[in-house]
PDB file of C-alpha atoms in Angstrom:
ATOM      1  CA  UNK A 111       3.356  -7.786 -15.905  1.00  0.00           C
ATOM      2  CA  UNK A 112       4.157 -10.346 -13.192  1.00  0.00           C
ATOM      3  CA  UNK A 113       2.340 -13.015 -15.203  1.00  0.00           C
ATOM      4  CA  UNK A 114       4.477 -12.254 -18.234  1.00  0.00           C
ATOM      5  CA  UNK A 115       7.890 -12.203 -16.523  1.00  0.00           C
ATOM      6  CA  UNK A 116       7.396 -14.972 -13.968  1.00  0.00           C
ATOM      7  CA  UNK A 117       4.188 -16.877 -14.696  1.00  0.00           C
ATOM      8  CA  UNK A 118       2.328 -15.670 -11.603  1.00  0.00           C
ATOM      9  CA  UNK A 119      -0.120 -12.844 -10.953  1.00  0.00           C
ATOM     10  CA  UNK A 120       0.607 -12.239  -7.258  1.00  0.00           C
ATOM     11  CA  UNK A 121       4.211 -11.121  -7.536  1.00  0.00           C
ATOM     12  CA  UNK A 122       7.532 -11.806  -9.291  1.00  0.00           C
ATOM     13  CA  UNK A 123       8.017 -15.583  -8.893  1.00  0.00           C
ATOM     14  CA  UNK A 124       5.374 -15.886  -6.162  1.00  0.00           C
ATOM     15  CA  UNK A 125       3.727 -19.296  -6.569  1.00  0.00           C
ATOM     16  CA  UNK A 126       2.082 -19.513  -3.128  1.00  0.00           C
ATOM     17  CA  UNK A 127       0.129 -17.168  -0.878  1.00  0.00           C
ATOM     18  CA  UNK A 128      -2.453 -16.217  -3.478  1.00  0.00           C
ATOM     19  CA  UNK A 129      -5.110 -13.615  -2.830  1.00  0.00           C
ATOM     20  CA  UNK A 130      -8.817 -14.408  -2.959  1.00  0.00           C
ATOM     21  CA  UNK A 131     -10.510 -13.359  -6.251  1.00  0.00           C
ATOM     22  CA  UNK A 132     -12.849 -10.884  -4.524  1.00  0.00           C
ATOM     23  CA  UNK A 133      -9.843  -8.870  -3.320  1.00  0.00           C
ATOM     24  CA  UNK A 134      -7.737  -8.993  -6.475  1.00  0.00           C
ATOM     25  CA  UNK A 135      -8.404  -5.444  -7.668  1.00  0.00           C
ATOM     26  CA  UNK A 136      -5.794  -2.718  -8.019  1.00  0.00           C
ATOM     27  CA  UNK A 137      -8.060  -0.203  -6.293  1.00  0.00           C
ATOM     28  CA  UNK A 138      -7.988  -2.156  -3.030  1.00  0.00           C
ATOM     29  CA  UNK A 139      -4.614  -3.835  -2.487  1.00  0.00           C
ATOM     30  CA  UNK A 140      -1.184  -2.842  -1.240  1.00  0.00           C
ATOM     31  CA  UNK A 141       1.649  -4.359  -3.232  1.00  0.00           C
ATOM     32  CA  UNK A 142       4.650  -5.648  -1.321  1.00  0.00           C
ATOM     33  CA  UNK A 143       7.676  -3.860  -2.726  1.00  0.00           C
ATOM     34  CA  UNK A 144      10.169  -6.416  -1.390  1.00  0.00           C
ATOM     35  CA  UNK A 145      10.722  -9.790  -3.037  1.00  0.00           C
ATOM     36  CA  UNK A 146      13.393 -11.104  -0.657  1.00  0.00           C
ATOM     37  CA  UNK A 147      11.221 -13.911   0.731  1.00  0.00           C
ATOM     38  CA  UNK A 148       9.610 -14.994  -2.549  1.00  0.00           C
ATOM     39  CA  UNK A 149      12.373 -17.370  -3.736  1.00  0.00           C
ATOM     40  CA  UNK A 150      12.163 -19.251  -0.428  1.00  0.00           C
ATOM     41  CA  UNK A 151       8.362 -19.411  -0.595  1.00  0.00           C
ATOM     42  CA  UNK A 152       8.328 -20.760  -4.146  1.00  0.00           C
ATOM     43  CA  UNK A 153      10.788 -23.634  -3.659  1.00  0.00           C
ATOM     44  CA  UNK A 154       9.171 -26.771  -5.105  1.00  0.00           C
ATOM     45  CA  UNK A 155       5.984 -24.877  -6.049  1.00  0.00           C
ATOM     46  CA  UNK A 156       6.862 -23.493  -9.482  1.00  0.00           C
ATOM     47  CA  UNK A 157       4.740 -24.688 -12.369  1.00  0.00           C
ATOM     48  CA  UNK A 158       6.221 -27.397 -14.594  1.00  0.00           C
ATOM     49  CA  UNK A 159       3.601 -27.023 -17.312  1.00  0.00           C
ATOM     50  CA  UNK A 160       4.651 -26.793 -20.952  1.00  0.00           C
ATOM     51  CA  UNK A 161       3.183 -23.326 -21.203  1.00  0.00           C
ATOM     52  CA  UNK A 162       5.292 -22.041 -18.327  1.00  0.00           C
ATOM     53  CA  UNK A 163       8.393 -23.776 -19.664  1.00  0.00           C
ATOM     54  CA  UNK A 164       7.968 -22.087 -23.044  1.00  0.00           C
ATOM     55  CA  UNK A 165       7.363 -18.682 -21.425  1.00  0.00           C
ATOM     56  CA  UNK A 166      10.369 -18.992 -19.098  1.00  0.00           C
ATOM     57  CA  UNK A 167      12.586 -20.029 -22.040  1.00  0.00           C
ATOM     58  CA  UNK A 168      12.130 -16.576 -23.561  1.00  0.00           C
ATOM     59  CA  UNK A 169      11.789 -14.463 -20.416  1.00  0.00           C
ATOM     60  CA  UNK A 170      11.808 -15.073 -16.679  1.00  0.00           C
ATOM     61  CA  UNK A 171      12.890 -13.350 -13.501  1.00  0.00           C
ATOM     62  CA  UNK A 172      16.129 -14.588 -11.983  1.00  0.00           C
ATOM     63  CA  UNK A 173      15.600 -17.699  -9.852  1.00  0.00           C
ATOM     64  CA  UNK A 174      17.640 -17.237  -6.693  1.00  0.00           C
ATOM     65  CA  UNK A 175      19.560 -20.153  -5.178  1.00  0.00           C
ATOM     66  CA  UNK A 176      18.142 -20.637  -1.673  1.00  0.00           C
ATOM     67  CA  UNK A 177      20.752 -23.301  -0.793  1.00  0.00           C
ATOM     68  CA  UNK A 178      18.070 -25.733   0.308  1.00  0.00           C
ATOM     69  CA  UNK A 179      16.255 -23.267   2.567  1.00  0.00           C
ATOM     70  CA  UNK A 180      12.548 -22.597   2.157  1.00  0.00           C
ATOM     71  CA  UNK A 181       9.562 -20.873   3.733  1.00  0.00           C
ATOM     72  CA  UNK A 182       6.286 -22.774   4.087  1.00  0.00           C
ATOM     73  CA  UNK A 183       3.206 -20.607   3.674  1.00  0.00           C
ATOM     74  CA  UNK A 184       0.000 -21.323   5.585  1.00  0.00           C
ATOM     75  CA  UNK A 185      -3.367 -19.637   5.767  1.00  0.00           C
ATOM     76  CA  UNK A 186      -4.288 -17.744   8.935  1.00  0.00           C
ATOM     77  CA  UNK A 187      -5.338 -20.248  11.656  1.00  0.00           C
ATOM     78  CA  UNK A 188      -8.784 -20.106  13.197  1.00  0.00           C
ATOM     79  CA  UNK A 189      -7.334 -20.636  16.685  1.00  0.00           C
ATOM     80  CA  UNK A 190      -4.386 -21.916  18.702  1.00  0.00           C
ATOM     81  CA  UNK A 191      -5.152 -24.433  21.447  1.00  0.00           C
ATOM     82  CA  UNK A 192      -3.588 -24.569  24.905  1.00  0.00           C
ATOM     83  CA  UNK A 193      -0.919 -26.988  23.687  1.00  0.00           C
ATOM     84  CA  UNK A 194       0.197 -24.551  20.999  1.00  0.00           C
ATOM     85  CA  UNK A 195      -1.299 -26.447  18.077  1.00  0.00           C
ATOM     86  CA  UNK A 196      -2.636 -24.279  15.272  1.00  0.00           C
ATOM     87  CA  UNK A 197      -6.190 -25.042  14.165  1.00  0.00           C
ATOM     88  CA  UNK A 198      -7.419 -24.499  10.599  1.00  0.00           C
ATOM     89  CA  UNK A 199     -10.854 -24.661   8.989  1.00  0.00           C
ATOM     90  CA  UNK A 200     -10.481 -28.054   7.351  1.00  0.00           C
ATOM     91  CA  UNK A 201      -6.996 -29.018   6.334  1.00  0.00           C
ATOM     92  CA  UNK A 202      -3.753 -27.276   5.379  1.00  0.00           C
ATOM     93  CA  UNK A 203      -3.907 -25.574   1.981  1.00  0.00           C
ATOM     94  CA  UNK A 204      -2.857 -27.615  -1.019  1.00  0.00           C
ATOM     95  CA  UNK A 205       0.320 -25.588  -1.539  1.00  0.00           C
ATOM     96  CA  UNK A 206       1.606 -26.405   1.961  1.00  0.00           C
ATOM     97  CA  UNK A 207       4.015 -29.263   2.666  1.00  0.00           C
ATOM     98  CA  UNK A 208       3.418 -29.235   6.420  1.00  0.00           C
ATOM     99  CA  UNK A 209       1.723 -32.196   8.047  1.00  0.00           C
ATOM    100  CA  UNK A 210      -0.654 -32.016  10.973  1.00  0.00           C
ATOM    101  CA  UNK A 211       2.102 -33.158  13.310  1.00  0.00           C
ATOM    102  CA  UNK A 212       4.133 -30.086  12.329  1.00  0.00           C
ATOM    103  CA  UNK A 213       1.466 -27.488  13.029  1.00  0.00           C
ATOM    104  CA  UNK A 214       2.875 -26.547  16.421  1.00  0.00           C
ATOM    105  CA  UNK A 215       5.224 -23.580  16.016  1.00  0.00           C
ATOM    106  CA  UNK A 216       8.281 -23.025  18.187  1.00  0.00           C
ATOM    107  CA  UNK A 217       7.873 -19.246  18.165  1.00  0.00           C
ATOM    108  CA  UNK A 218       4.995 -16.919  17.273  1.00  0.00           C
ATOM    109  CA  UNK A 219       5.891 -13.467  15.955  1.00  0.00           C
ATOM    110  CA  UNK A 220       2.998 -11.007  15.784  1.00  0.00           C
ATOM    111  CA  UNK A 221       3.698  -8.325  13.176  1.00  0.00           C
ATOM    112  CA  UNK A 222       1.151  -5.927  14.630  1.00  0.00           C
ATOM    113  CA  UNK A 223       2.740  -2.753  13.315  1.00  0.00           C
ATOM    114  CA  UNK A 224       2.386   0.427  15.336  1.00  0.00           C
ATOM    115  CA  UNK A 225      -0.175   2.949  16.485  1.00  0.00           C
ATOM    116  CA  UNK A 226      -0.178   6.574  15.377  1.00  0.00           C
ATOM    117  CA  UNK A 227      -0.090   8.090  18.845  1.00  0.00           C
ATOM    118  CA  UNK A 228       1.543  11.322  20.003  1.00  0.00           C
ATOM    119  CA  UNK A 229       1.383  11.540  23.815  1.00  0.00           C
ATOM    120  CA  UNK A 230       3.183  14.896  23.829  1.00  0.00           C
ATOM    121  CA  UNK A 231       0.139  16.518  22.188  1.00  0.00           C
ATOM    122  CA  UNK A 232      -2.789  17.561  24.377  1.00  0.00           C
ATOM    123  CA  UNK A 233      -6.185  15.983  23.822  1.00  0.00           C
ATOM    124  CA  UNK A 234      -7.435  19.235  22.293  1.00  0.00           C
ATOM    125  CA  UNK A 235      -5.337  18.556  19.191  1.00  0.00           C
ATOM    126  CA  UNK A 236      -6.870  16.443  16.410  1.00  0.00           C
ATOM    127  CA  UNK A 237      -5.591  12.918  15.860  1.00  0.00           C
ATOM    128  CA  UNK A 238      -4.320  11.448  12.603  1.00  0.00           C
ATOM    129  CA  UNK A 239      -7.662   9.699  12.110  1.00  0.00           C
ATOM    130  CA  UNK A 240      -9.459  13.074  12.279  1.00  0.00           C
ATOM    131  CA  UNK A 241      -7.503  14.663   9.430  1.00  0.00           C
ATOM    132  CA  UNK A 242     -10.270  15.064   6.864  1.00  0.00           C
ATOM    133  CA  UNK A 243      -8.529  17.625   4.635  1.00  0.00           C
ATOM    134  CA  UNK A 244      -6.530  15.441   2.249  1.00  0.00           C
ATOM    135  CA  UNK A 245      -5.379  13.280   5.194  1.00  0.00           C
ATOM    136  CA  UNK A 246      -3.191  16.189   6.409  1.00  0.00           C
ATOM    137  CA  UNK A 247      -5.140  18.310   8.890  1.00  0.00           C
ATOM    138  CA  UNK A 248      -8.589  18.624  10.394  1.00  0.00           C
ATOM    139  CA  UNK A 249     -11.071  21.012   8.852  1.00  0.00           C
ATOM    140  CA  UNK A 250     -11.103  24.263  10.808  1.00  0.00           C
ATOM    141  CA  UNK A 251      -7.650  23.744  12.351  1.00  0.00           C
ATOM    142  CA  UNK A 252      -4.802  24.132   9.893  1.00  0.00           C
ATOM    143  CA  UNK A 253      -2.266  24.830  12.653  1.00  0.00           C
ATOM    144  CA  UNK A 254      -1.378  21.138  13.039  1.00  0.00           C
ATOM    145  CA  UNK A 255      -0.555  18.985  10.027  1.00  0.00           C
ATOM    146  CA  UNK A 256       0.418  15.331   9.857  1.00  0.00           C
ATOM    147  CA  UNK A 257       2.910  14.750   7.053  1.00  0.00           C
ATOM    148  CA  UNK A 258       3.761  11.317   5.675  1.00  0.00           C
ATOM    149  CA  UNK A 259       0.907   9.391   7.286  1.00  0.00           C
ATOM    150  CA  UNK A 260      -0.463   7.871   4.088  1.00  0.00           C
ATOM    151  CA  UNK A 261       0.725   4.709   2.386  1.00  0.00           C
ATOM    152  CA  UNK A 262       0.670   4.464  -1.411  1.00  0.00           C
ATOM    153  CA  UNK A 263      -0.353   1.201  -3.059  1.00  0.00           C
ATOM    154  CA  UNK A 264       2.478   1.601  -5.579  1.00  0.00           C
ATOM    155  CA  UNK A 265       5.166   4.207  -5.109  1.00  0.00           C
ATOM    156  CA  UNK A 266       6.897   5.808  -2.159  1.00  0.00           C
ATOM    157  CA  UNK A 267       5.846   7.891   0.830  1.00  0.00           C
ATOM    158  CA  UNK A 268       8.501  10.700   0.549  1.00  0.00           C
ATOM    159  CA  UNK A 269       7.213  12.212  -2.742  1.00  0.00           C
ATOM    160  CA  UNK A 270       3.689  12.307  -1.336  1.00  0.00           C
ATOM    161  CA  UNK A 271       4.973  13.764   1.930  1.00  0.00           C
ATOM    162  CA  UNK A 272       6.662  16.566  -0.018  1.00  0.00           C
ATOM    163  CA  UNK A 273       3.392  17.461  -1.748  1.00  0.00           C
ATOM    164  CA  UNK A 274       1.530  17.209   1.558  1.00  0.00           C
ATOM    165  CA  UNK A 275       3.985  19.637   3.143  1.00  0.00           C
ATOM    166  CA  UNK A 276       3.576  22.084   0.256  1.00  0.00           C
ATOM    167  CA  UNK A 277      -0.217  22.055   0.495  1.00  0.00           C
ATOM    168  CA  UNK A 278      -0.218  22.343   4.287  1.00  0.00           C
ATOM    169  CA  UNK A 279       2.261  25.249   4.345  1.00  0.00           C
ATOM    170  CA  UNK A 280       0.293  27.015   1.593  1.00  0.00           C
ATOM    171  CA  UNK A 281      -2.968  26.728   3.531  1.00  0.00           C
ATOM    172  CA  UNK A 282      -1.229  27.680   6.769  1.00  0.00           C
ATOM    173  CA  UNK A 283       0.211  30.858   5.230  1.00  0.00           C
ATOM    174  CA  UNK A 284      -3.107  31.710   3.575  1.00  0.00           C
ATOM    175  CA  UNK A 285      -4.778  31.335   6.968  1.00  0.00           C
ATOM    176  CA  UNK A 286      -2.263  33.427   8.919  1.00  0.00           C
ATOM    177  CA  UNK A 287      -1.312  35.951   6.223  1.00  0.00           C
ATOM    178  CA  UNK A 288      -4.353  36.278   3.937  1.00  0.00           C
ATOM    179  CA  UNK A 289      -3.169  39.557   2.396  1.00  0.00           C
ATOM    180  CA  UNK A 290       0.376  38.469   1.648  1.00  0.00           C
ATOM    181  CA  UNK A 291      -0.625  34.992   0.430  1.00  0.00           C
ATOM    182  CA  UNK A 292      -3.958  35.345  -1.390  1.00  0.00           C
ATOM    183  CA  UNK A 293      -6.046  32.357  -2.431  1.00  0.00           C
ATOM    184  CA  UNK A 294      -6.166  33.454  -6.066  1.00  0.00           C
ATOM    185  CA  UNK A 295      -5.448  30.629  -8.500  1.00  0.00           C
ATOM    186  CA  UNK A 296      -3.055  31.200 -11.408  1.00  0.00           C
ATOM    187  CA  UNK A 297      -4.814  31.475 -14.761  1.00  0.00           C
ATOM    188  CA  UNK A 298      -2.674  28.633 -16.132  1.00  0.00           C
ATOM    189  CA  UNK A 299      -3.605  26.237 -13.321  1.00  0.00           C
ATOM    190  CA  UNK A 300      -6.459  23.754 -13.482  1.00  0.00           C
ATOM    191  CA  UNK A 301      -9.364  24.182 -11.114  1.00  0.00           C
ATOM    192  CA  UNK A 302      -9.323  21.687  -8.269  1.00  0.00           C
ATOM    193  CA  UNK A 303     -11.816  18.831  -8.151  1.00  0.00           C
ATOM    194  CA  UNK A 304     -12.118  15.712  -6.021  1.00  0.00           C
ATOM    195  CA  UNK A 305     -10.449  12.497  -7.130  1.00  0.00           C
ATOM    196  CA  UNK A 306     -11.176   9.015  -5.818  1.00  0.00           C
ATOM    197  CA  UNK A 307      -7.717   8.368  -4.359  1.00  0.00           C
ATOM    198  CA  UNK A 308      -8.509   6.208  -1.311  1.00  0.00           C
ATOM    199  CA  UNK A 309      -8.170   2.444  -1.671  1.00  0.00           C
ATOM    200  CA  UNK A 310     -11.545   0.704  -1.682  1.00  0.00           C
ATOM    201  CA  UNK A 311     -12.606  -1.937   0.863  1.00  0.00           C
ATOM    202  CA  UNK A 312     -13.024  -5.431  -0.586  1.00  0.00           C
ATOM    203  CA  UNK A 313     -13.404  -8.881   0.936  1.00  0.00           C
ATOM    204  CA  UNK A 314     -13.676  -7.535   4.499  1.00  0.00           C
ATOM    205  CA  UNK A 315     -10.343  -5.738   4.082  1.00  0.00           C
ATOM    206  CA  UNK A 316      -9.972  -1.959   4.073  1.00  0.00           C
ATOM    207  CA  UNK A 317      -6.397  -0.808   3.737  1.00  0.00           C
ATOM    208  CA  UNK A 318      -7.488   2.805   3.879  1.00  0.00           C
ATOM    209  CA  UNK A 319      -9.096   2.361   7.291  1.00  0.00           C
ATOM    210  CA  UNK A 320      -6.191   0.342   8.722  1.00  0.00           C
ATOM    211  CA  UNK A 321      -3.203   1.891   6.932  1.00  0.00           C
ATOM    212  CA  UNK A 322      -4.554   5.070   5.299  1.00  0.00           C
ATOM    213  CA  UNK A 323      -3.676   3.548   1.927  1.00  0.00           C
ATOM    214  CA  UNK A 324      -4.084   5.649  -1.203  1.00  0.00           C
ATOM    215  CA  UNK A 325      -3.474   5.336  -4.924  1.00  0.00           C
ATOM    216  CA  UNK A 326      -0.137   7.075  -5.458  1.00  0.00           C
ATOM    217  CA  UNK A 327      -0.820   8.827  -8.765  1.00  0.00           C
ATOM    218  CA  UNK A 328      -4.375   9.895  -7.926  1.00  0.00           C
ATOM    219  CA  UNK A 329      -3.385  11.283  -4.529  1.00  0.00           C
ATOM    220  CA  UNK A 330      -0.341  13.107  -5.902  1.00  0.00           C
ATOM    221  CA  UNK A 331      -2.447  14.693  -8.638  1.00  0.00           C
ATOM    222  CA  UNK A 332      -5.125  15.622  -6.097  1.00  0.00           C
ATOM    223  CA  UNK A 333      -2.559  17.509  -4.022  1.00  0.00           C
ATOM    224  CA  UNK A 334      -1.167  19.203  -7.134  1.00  0.00           C
ATOM    225  CA  UNK A 335      -4.673  20.348  -8.100  1.00  0.00           C
ATOM    226  CA  UNK A 336      -5.265  21.733  -4.613  1.00  0.00           C
ATOM    227  CA  UNK A 337      -1.924  23.540  -4.580  1.00  0.00           C
ATOM    228  CA  UNK A 338      -2.530  25.015  -8.025  1.00  0.00           C
ATOM    229  CA  UNK A 339       0.515  23.393  -9.610  1.00  0.00           C
ATOM    230  CA  UNK A 340      -1.357  21.224 -12.126  1.00  0.00           C
ATOM    231  CA  UNK A 341      -1.105  23.191 -15.393  1.00  0.00           C
ATOM    232  CA  UNK A 342      -3.656  23.441 -18.152  1.00  0.00           C
ATOM    233  CA  UNK A 343      -2.802  21.679 -21.402  1.00  0.00           C
ATOM    234  CA  UNK A 344      -2.647  24.989 -23.248  1.00  0.00           C
ATOM    235  CA  UNK A 345      -0.007  26.437 -20.941  1.00  0.00           C
ATOM    236  CA  UNK A 346       2.116  23.302 -21.343  1.00  0.00           C
ATOM    237  CA  UNK A 347       1.887  23.488 -25.135  1.00  0.00           C
ATOM    238  CA  UNK A 348       3.087  27.095 -25.069  1.00  0.00           C
ATOM    239  CA  UNK A 349       6.276  25.974 -23.360  1.00  0.00           C
ATOM    240  CA  UNK A 350       7.066  23.768 -26.331  1.00  0.00           C
TER     241      UNK A 350
END
């Protein structure tokens, strides 16, 4: 879709910062849902080929006016010396306009993210990393559930968090009140089975291990199957 509306595969009007071919699979990447920086990154880098000109004549994303401002994109440096100069494997990538004299940044900002740590919980409680039942709670201990600690490759966290909460509360009630909340599945519901919803590691990157990344649709359907809210085709047809 991106290729059709903007001429690039990476994102809408993203002409720099390409991903290596061994990682370019939908089952292993997280898509950035914000395009605010892309116009600044693509200044002076857009293709001027006849093919792209013809495509953009019929359809193209809006090209934002950056008023002369731009963002230069570089690969990750191998090291930074004591003088603050950034060192790269060989030379700056071909899509960079920086010269070697400019490879000393004024400020370094490390976007390290955050750790999933809850110091108010005793050590006897399982951690987020130990939640092996649909990334919600640890097997054998349904009393503590972690809701919203998955990241979908495409989609949003809140809808998945809602389904997570439904499954966790259902299992919690079945555990504490087995008579009142039986584990009998409705005759119109599909039997649960395991889906491959975790993002796969590729090119030394594993977004599941680092960010608990999942495929949105597969994970949502997995939770629906477990809850018993995924209907059989026959029951849907009866509803008209």
